[in-house]
DNA sequence: ACCTGAACACCGTTCAAGT
DNA sequence: ACCTGAACACCGTTCAAGT
């Protein structure tokens, strides 16, 4: 293997390397120069493959969404429908806690234009595969008589908002990290049983 | 009133002007040059009053938290405790929807160091005045027999996470803006009555 | 005490030129 | 087709100097 003039697969290498760097480096360090220096290519090499730094980052965001979907799919095999829903929320929170910079990137409104350009009719992200998994779990729980028979999309959205709320407030330092697990258990129970009496 | 060499109250003018500009300009336009040019002072004038651009922004964030607290305090006069809780969530969502850039700034983990430096023992933001209003509403609802007698802090945190989840996903384009109101009604009802059966 | 102007080390991006 | 190197218009911040 020799260092050649043509890199071979620079596009995928750029996305993959940046994806890894997001783990270890704060966002403000991730300049075009930092990335290209690490790869040993010129500063302007990215513009052969992406129209802008923003477009490159949005490819990384897409990869992160795929990783989240894979993590959710892994725990979606659970048979008991309420347990499955519980496990999906847990896996979601684990992802956010282990990859906080990826998670922030995914949720950032900066990539709105890329999200909307990427698919045909997705004003909201709920069309994505990860969200389908949650809707399916709600439908299954309804069929099993564990969940009230309401609109499954609304139920899944409620669940997402709750879990995202916990994740987001925690990784941005508004809630103590070590209490996240216990908070999730409390909220899951509350939303199941109801807070009113 | 003449344009003098000494500005008089440049510090407060910087914070106030920037606070207003956050409304009308995207964050990436809000450079030190943009702000100082608008005020007719030199580019480096901010460093007399703040150690960095970041510190200036964190003062704007503090002002935004004060504004949110004021908005919540306004609806906290409602007597019926469950209605009061409902109104608090609604006012919170209104704030996020009307001032999305302020809201993102407030939640950004970039100011963590300033949040922690600002007060003596606040690893989490729940010590703040805005959150106290929500806890009080939970306690009042418990006393009135409208809410289950559980830890009020946990209940208030649950409520915050839910409302922040809706706000955050909506203003960052993951959920359609026009459905936010209806989603809040659904979630409020669900968390009250419970989703399981 | 408060503000300025030149300078510095960065940044993303362009474009003509090289292979 | 793919990559480079010099250049451009930005950015936050420092610092000696002015009032």
Coordinates of C-alpha atoms (C1' of nucleotides) in Angstrom, one line a residue:
Chain A
X1 CA 0.0 0.0 0.0
X2 CA 1.6 3.2 -1.1
X3 CA 0.5 6.8 -0.7
X4 CA -0.8 7.6 -4.2
X5 CA -1.8 10.8 -5.9
X6 CA -5.3 9.5 -6.2
X7 CA -6.7 8.7 -2.9
X8 CA -9.1 6.1 -4.2
X9 CA -12.1 6.6 -2.0
X10 CA -11.6 10.0 -0.5
X11 CA -15.3 10.8 -0.2
X12 CA -16.1 7.8 2.1
X13 CA -12.9 8.3 4.0
X14 CA -13.8 12.0 4.7
X15 CA -17.2 11.0 6.1
X16 CA -15.8 8.1 8.1
X17 CA -12.9 9.9 9.6
X18 CA -15.0 12.9 10.4
X19 CA -17.6 10.7 12.0
X20 CA -14.9 9.2 14.3
X21 CA -13.4 12.6 15.0
X22 CA -16.8 13.9 16.3
X23 CA -16.4 11.5 19.1
X24 CA -13.0 12.7 20.3
X25 CA -12.9 16.4 19.3
X26 CA -15.1 19.3 20.3
X27 CA -17.1 20.6 17.4
X28 CA -15.1 23.9 17.1
X29 CA -11.9 21.9 16.5
X30 CA -13.4 20.1 13.5
X31 CA -12.2 22.6 10.8
X32 CA -11.6 21.6 7.2
X33 CA -7.9 22.1 7.8
X34 CA -7.9 19.8 10.8
X35 CA -9.6 17.0 8.9
X36 CA -7.6 17.3 5.7
X37 CA -4.3 17.6 7.6
X38 CA -5.1 14.4 9.4
X39 CA -5.8 12.6 6.1
X40 CA -2.7 14.1 4.4
X41 CA -4.7 15.7 1.6
X42 CA -4.9 19.3 0.6
X43 CA -7.2 21.7 2.4
X44 CA -9.4 22.0 -0.7
X45 CA -9.7 18.3 -1.4
X46 CA -13.2 18.1 0.1
X47 CA -14.7 20.4 -2.6
X48 CA -14.2 17.6 -5.2
X49 CA -16.8 15.6 -3.3
X50 CA -19.0 18.0 -1.4
X51 CA -20.2 21.5 -2.2
X52 CA -19.4 22.8 1.2
X53 CA -18.2 21.8 4.7
X54 CA -21.9 21.9 5.7
X55 CA -22.8 19.2 3.1
X56 CA -19.9 17.0 4.4
X57 CA -21.2 17.4 7.9
X58 CA -24.7 16.5 6.8
X59 CA -23.4 13.2 5.4
X60 CA -21.9 12.5 8.9
X61 CA -25.3 13.3 10.4
X62 CA -27.0 10.8 8.0
X63 CA -24.5 8.2 9.1
X64 CA -25.3 9.0 12.8
X65 CA -29.0 8.5 12.1
X66 CA -28.2 5.1 10.6
X67 CA -26.3 4.2 13.7
X68 CA -29.2 5.2 15.9
X69 CA -31.6 3.2 13.8
X70 CA -29.3 0.1 14.0
X71 CA -29.1 0.5 17.8
X72 CA -32.9 0.7 18.1
X73 CA -33.4 -2.3 15.7
X74 CA -31.1 -4.3 17.9
X75 CA -33.4 -4.0 20.9
X76 CA -36.6 -4.1 18.9
X77 CA -36.5 -7.9 18.9
X78 CA -37.9 -8.0 22.5
X79 CA -41.3 -9.7 22.4
X80 CA -43.2 -8.2 25.3
X81 CA -44.5 -5.0 23.7
X82 CA -44.3 -2.7 26.7
X83 CA -40.8 -4.1 27.5
X84 CA -39.9 -3.4 23.9
X85 CA -41.0 0.2 24.2
X86 CA -39.1 0.5 27.4
X87 CA -36.0 -0.9 25.8
X88 CA -36.2 1.4 22.8
X89 CA -36.2 4.4 25.0
X90 CA -33.3 3.0 27.0
X91 CA -31.3 2.4 23.8
X92 CA -32.1 5.9 22.5
X93 CA -30.8 7.4 25.8
X94 CA -27.7 5.2 25.7
X95 CA -26.9 6.5 22.2
X96 CA -27.4 10.1 23.2
X97 CA -25.2 9.7 26.3
X98 CA -22.4 7.8 24.6
X99 CA -22.4 10.0 21.5
X100 CA -23.5 13.4 22.7
X101 CA -21.8 15.3 19.9
X102 CA -23.3 13.1 17.3
X103 CA -26.7 13.5 18.9
X104 CA -26.4 17.3 19.0
X105 CA -25.4 17.3 15.4
X106 CA -28.3 15.1 14.4
X107 CA -30.8 17.4 16.1
X108 CA -29.3 20.7 15.0
X109 CA -31.6 22.7 12.8
X110 CA -28.6 23.6 10.6
X111 CA -29.1 20.5 8.5
X112 CA -32.8 21.1 7.9
X113 CA -32.3 21.9 4.3
X114 CA -30.4 18.6 3.8
X115 CA -33.1 16.6 5.6
X116 CA -35.8 18.2 3.4
X117 CA -33.7 17.7 0.3
X118 CA -32.8 14.2 1.2
X119 CA -36.3 12.7 1.0
X120 CA -39.4 13.5 -1.0
X121 CA -42.0 14.5 1.5
X122 CA -40.5 14.7 5.0
X123 CA -41.4 18.0 6.7
X124 CA -40.8 16.0 9.8
X125 CA -38.3 13.4 10.6
X126 CA -40.9 10.9 11.7
X127 CA -40.8 9.3 8.2
X128 CA -37.4 7.9 9.0
X129 CA -36.8 4.2 9.8
X130 CA -35.9 4.8 13.5
X131 CA -39.3 6.3 14.1
X132 CA -41.1 3.5 12.3
X133 CA -39.7 1.1 14.9
X134 CA -41.3 3.1 17.7
X135 CA -44.6 3.3 15.9
X136 CA -44.6 -0.5 15.3
X137 CA -43.9 -1.0 19.0
X138 CA -46.9 1.2 19.9
X139 CA -49.1 -0.7 17.5
X140 CA -47.9 -4.0 18.9
X141 CA -48.5 -2.8 22.5
X142 CA -52.0 -1.7 21.5
X143 CA -52.8 -5.1 19.9
X144 CA -51.5 -6.8 23.1
X145 CA -53.9 -4.7 25.2
X146 CA -51.0 -3.0 27.0
X147 CA -51.5 0.5 25.5
X148 CA -54.7 2.5 25.1
X149 CA -56.1 2.4 21.6
X150 CA -55.2 5.9 20.4
X151 CA -53.4 7.2 17.4
X152 CA -50.2 5.3 17.3
X153 CA -48.3 8.1 15.6
X154 CA -49.3 10.5 18.4
X155 CA -48.3 8.0 21.0
X156 CA -44.9 7.4 19.4
X157 CA -44.4 11.1 19.0
X158 CA -45.2 11.6 22.7
X159 CA -42.7 8.9 23.6
X160 CA -40.0 10.5 21.3
X161 CA -40.6 14.0 22.8
X162 CA -40.3 12.6 26.3
X163 CA -37.1 10.6 25.6
X164 CA -35.5 13.4 23.5
X165 CA -36.4 15.8 26.3
X166 CA -34.5 13.7 28.9
X167 CA -31.5 13.1 26.5
X168 CA -31.2 16.7 25.4
X169 CA -31.5 18.4 28.8
X170 CA -29.0 15.9 30.2
X171 CA -26.2 16.1 27.6
X172 CA -26.5 19.9 27.5
X173 CA -25.9 20.0 31.3
X174 CA -29.3 21.0 32.5
X175 CA -29.9 17.8 34.4
X176 CA -27.3 15.7 36.2
X177 CA -26.0 12.9 34.0
X178 CA -26.0 10.3 36.8
X179 CA -29.8 10.8 37.4
X180 CA -30.8 10.2 33.8
X181 CA -31.5 6.5 34.2
X182 CA -33.7 7.0 37.3
X183 CA -35.5 9.9 35.6
X184 CA -36.3 7.7 32.6
X185 CA -37.7 5.0 34.9
X186 CA -39.9 7.6 36.7
X187 CA -41.1 9.1 33.4
X188 CA -41.9 5.8 31.8
X189 CA -43.9 4.8 34.8
X190 CA -45.7 8.1 35.0
X191 CA -46.6 8.2 31.4
X192 CA -47.9 4.7 31.6
X193 CA -49.9 5.0 34.8
X194 CA -50.7 8.7 34.5
X195 CA -49.8 11.6 36.9
X196 CA -53.3 12.7 37.8
X197 CA -55.6 11.1 40.2
Chain B
X1 CA -27.6 64.1 23.2
X2 CA -24.4 64.0 21.4
X3 CA -22.2 61.2 20.3
X4 CA -19.4 61.2 22.8
X5 CA -16.2 59.5 23.2
X6 CA -17.3 57.7 26.3
X7 CA -20.4 55.7 25.4
X8 CA -21.7 55.8 29.0
X9 CA -23.3 52.5 29.4
X10 CA -21.8 50.4 26.7
X11 CA -21.9 47.2 28.6
X12 CA -25.7 47.2 29.0
X13 CA -26.1 48.5 25.4
X14 CA -24.0 45.6 24.1
X15 CA -26.2 43.0 25.9
X16 CA -29.5 44.7 25.0
X17 CA -28.7 45.2 21.3
X18 CA -27.4 41.7 20.9
X19 CA -30.5 40.4 22.7
X20 CA -32.6 42.1 20.1
X21 CA -30.4 41.1 17.2
X22 CA -30.8 37.4 18.1
X23 CA -34.4 37.8 17.1
X24 CA -33.8 39.1 13.6
X25 CA -30.4 37.7 12.6
X26 CA -29.3 34.1 12.2
X27 CA -26.6 33.2 14.8
X28 CA -23.8 33.1 12.2
X29 CA -24.3 36.7 11.3
X30 CA -23.8 37.8 14.9
X31 CA -20.1 38.5 14.8
X32 CA -18.3 41.0 17.0
X33 CA -17.8 43.2 13.9
X34 CA -21.6 43.2 13.0
X35 CA -22.5 44.2 16.6
X36 CA -19.9 46.9 17.1
X37 CA -20.5 48.4 13.6
X38 CA -24.2 48.7 14.4
X39 CA -23.3 50.5 17.6
X40 CA -20.7 52.7 16.1
X41 CA -17.9 51.6 18.3
X42 CA -14.7 49.9 17.5
X43 CA -14.4 46.2 17.0
X44 CA -12.5 45.7 20.2
X45 CA -14.7 47.8 22.5
X46 CA -16.4 44.7 23.9
X47 CA -13.2 43.6 25.6
X48 CA -13.4 46.5 28.0
X49 CA -16.6 44.8 29.4
X50 CA -16.4 41.1 28.7
X51 CA -13.4 38.8 28.5
X52 CA -14.7 37.2 25.3
X53 CA -17.5 37.1 22.8
X54 CA -18.7 33.9 24.6
X55 CA -19.0 35.8 27.9
X56 CA -21.1 38.5 26.2
X57 CA -23.4 35.9 24.7
X58 CA -23.8 34.2 28.1
X59 CA -25.1 37.5 29.4
X60 CA -27.6 37.5 26.7
X61 CA -28.6 34.0 27.6
X62 CA -29.1 35.1 31.2
X63 CA -31.4 37.8 30.0
X64 CA -33.3 35.3 28.0
X65 CA -33.8 33.1 31.1
X66 CA -35.1 36.1 32.9
X67 CA -37.6 36.7 30.1
X68 CA -38.8 33.1 30.2
X69 CA -39.2 33.3 34.0
X70 CA -41.2 36.5 33.6
X71 CA -43.5 34.8 31.0
X72 CA -44.1 31.9 33.3
X73 CA -44.7 34.1 36.3
X74 CA -47.4 35.9 34.3
X75 CA -49.5 32.8 33.9
X76 CA -48.7 31.3 37.3
X77 CA -51.5 33.4 38.8
X78 CA -54.1 30.9 37.6
X79 CA -55.8 29.4 40.6
X80 CA -56.9 26.0 39.4
X81 CA -53.7 24.0 39.9
X82 CA -54.0 21.6 36.9
X83 CA -55.0 24.6 34.7
X84 CA -52.0 26.4 36.0
X85 CA -49.6 23.6 35.1
X86 CA -51.3 23.5 31.7
X87 CA -50.8 27.2 31.2
X88 CA -47.2 27.1 32.3
X89 CA -46.4 24.5 29.6
X90 CA -48.3 26.6 27.0
X91 CA -46.4 29.7 27.9
X92 CA -43.1 27.8 27.8
X93 CA -43.9 26.6 24.3
X94 CA -45.0 30.0 23.2
X95 CA -41.7 31.4 24.3
X96 CA -39.7 28.7 22.4
X97 CA -41.8 29.2 19.3
X98 CA -41.6 33.0 19.3
X99 CA -37.9 33.2 20.3
X100 CA -36.4 30.0 18.8
X101 CA -32.9 31.5 18.5
X102 CA -33.0 32.6 22.1
X103 CA -34.3 29.3 23.2
X104 CA -31.5 27.4 21.4
X105 CA -29.0 29.7 22.9
X106 CA -30.4 29.1 26.4
X107 CA -30.2 25.3 26.0
X108 CA -26.8 25.2 24.3
X109 CA -24.2 23.4 26.3
X110 CA -21.7 26.1 25.3
X111 CA -22.6 28.2 28.3
X112 CA -22.3 25.4 30.8
X113 CA -19.2 26.9 32.4
X114 CA -21.0 30.2 32.8
X115 CA -24.1 28.5 34.3
X116 CA -21.9 26.7 36.8
X117 CA -19.9 29.7 37.6
X118 CA -22.9 31.9 38.0
X119 CA -24.4 30.2 41.0
X120 CA -22.9 28.4 43.9
X121 CA -24.3 24.9 43.7
X122 CA -26.2 24.4 40.4
X123 CA -25.1 21.3 38.6
X124 CA -28.5 21.4 37.1
X125 CA -30.6 24.3 36.0
X126 CA -33.5 23.3 38.2
X127 CA -32.4 25.6 41.0
X128 CA -33.5 28.6 38.8
X129 CA -36.6 30.6 39.5
X130 CA -38.4 29.4 36.4
X131 CA -38.3 25.9 37.5
X132 CA -39.4 26.7 41.1
X133 CA -42.6 28.0 39.6
X134 CA -43.3 24.6 38.0
X135 CA -42.5 22.8 41.3
X136 CA -44.8 25.0 43.2
X137 CA -47.6 24.3 40.7
X138 CA -47.0 20.5 41.2
X139 CA -47.1 20.9 44.9
X140 CA -50.3 22.9 44.7
X141 CA -51.9 20.3 42.4
X142 CA -51.0 17.6 44.8
X143 CA -52.5 19.5 47.8
X144 CA -55.7 20.0 45.7
X145 CA -55.8 16.3 45.1
X146 CA -55.4 16.7 41.3
X147 CA -51.9 15.2 41.1
X148 CA -50.6 11.9 42.6
X149 CA -48.6 12.5 45.7
X150 CA -45.1 11.7 44.4
X151 CA -41.9 13.6 44.6
X152 CA -42.8 17.1 43.2
X153 CA -39.3 17.6 41.9
X154 CA -39.5 14.5 39.8
X155 CA -43.0 15.4 38.5
X156 CA -41.8 18.9 37.6
X157 CA -38.7 17.5 35.8
X158 CA -41.0 15.1 33.9
X159 CA -43.1 18.0 32.9
X160 CA -40.1 20.0 31.8
X161 CA -38.6 17.2 29.8
X162 CA -41.9 16.7 28.0
X163 CA -42.4 20.3 27.2
X164 CA -38.7 20.9 26.2
X165 CA -38.9 17.8 24.0
X166 CA -41.9 19.2 22.1
X167 CA -40.3 22.7 21.9
X168 CA -36.9 21.5 20.9
X169 CA -38.0 19.0 18.2
X170 CA -40.4 21.5 16.7
X171 CA -38.1 24.6 16.5
X172 CA -35.3 22.4 15.0
X173 CA -37.6 21.2 12.3
X174 CA -38.1 17.6 13.3
X175 CA -41.8 18.1 14.0
X176 CA -44.2 20.3 12.0
X177 CA -44.7 23.7 13.7
X178 CA -48.4 23.9 13.1
X179 CA -49.0 20.6 15.0
X180 CA -47.2 21.7 18.1
X181 CA -50.3 23.0 19.9
X182 CA -52.3 19.8 19.2
X183 CA -49.3 17.7 20.2
X184 CA -49.0 19.5 23.5
X185 CA -52.8 18.9 24.3
X186 CA -52.4 15.2 23.5
X187 CA -49.3 14.8 25.6
X188 CA -50.7 16.7 28.5
X189 CA -53.8 14.5 28.5
X190 CA -51.7 11.4 28.1
X191 CA -49.4 12.2 30.9
X192 CA -52.3 13.0 33.1
X193 CA -54.5 10.0 32.3
X194 CA -51.7 7.5 31.5
X195 CA -51.0 5.7 28.2
X196 CA -51.3 2.2 29.5
X197 CA -54.5 0.3 30.3
Chain C
dA1 C1' -11.1 54.7 32.9
dC2 C1' -12.4 53.9 28.3
dC3 C1' -11.9 53.4 23.4
dT4 C1' -9.1 52.9 18.9
dG5 C1' -6.3 50.9 14.9
dA6 C1' -3.0 48.0 13.3
dA7 C1' -1.7 43.5 13.5
dC8 C1' -2.0 38.3 14.3
dA9 C1' -3.4 33.7 13.8
dC10 C1' -7.2 31.6 12.4
dC11 C1' -11.4 30.2 9.2
dG12 C1' -14.2 28.4 4.6
dT13 C1' -13.9 28.8 -0.1
dT14 C1' -12.3 30.2 -5.2
dC15 C1' -9.7 29.2 -9.0
dA16 C1' -6.0 28.6 -12.2
dA17 C1' -2.7 25.2 -12.5
dG18 C1' -0.6 20.7 -12.2
dT19 C1' -0.8 15.2 -12.9
Chain D
dA1 C1' -11.0 12.8 -13.2
dC2 C1' -8.8 14.2 -9.2
dC3 C1' -5.8 17.0 -6.3
dT4 C1' -2.8 21.2 -5.1
dG5 C1' -1.1 26.0 -3.7
dA6 C1' -1.7 30.6 -3.7
dA7 C1' -5.0 34.0 -2.8
dC8 C1' -9.4 36.2 -0.9
dA9 C1' -12.6 37.8 2.3
dC10 C1' -13.8 36.7 6.5
dC11 C1' -13.3 35.7 11.9
dG12 C1' -12.0 36.6 17.4
dT13 C1' -8.5 38.5 20.0
dT14 C1' -4.0 41.2 21.5
dC15 C1' -1.7 45.2 22.4
dA16 C1' 0.5 49.5 22.2
dA17 C1' -1.3 54.0 21.6
dG18 C1' -4.5 57.7 22.0
dT19 C1' -8.1 60.8 24.8

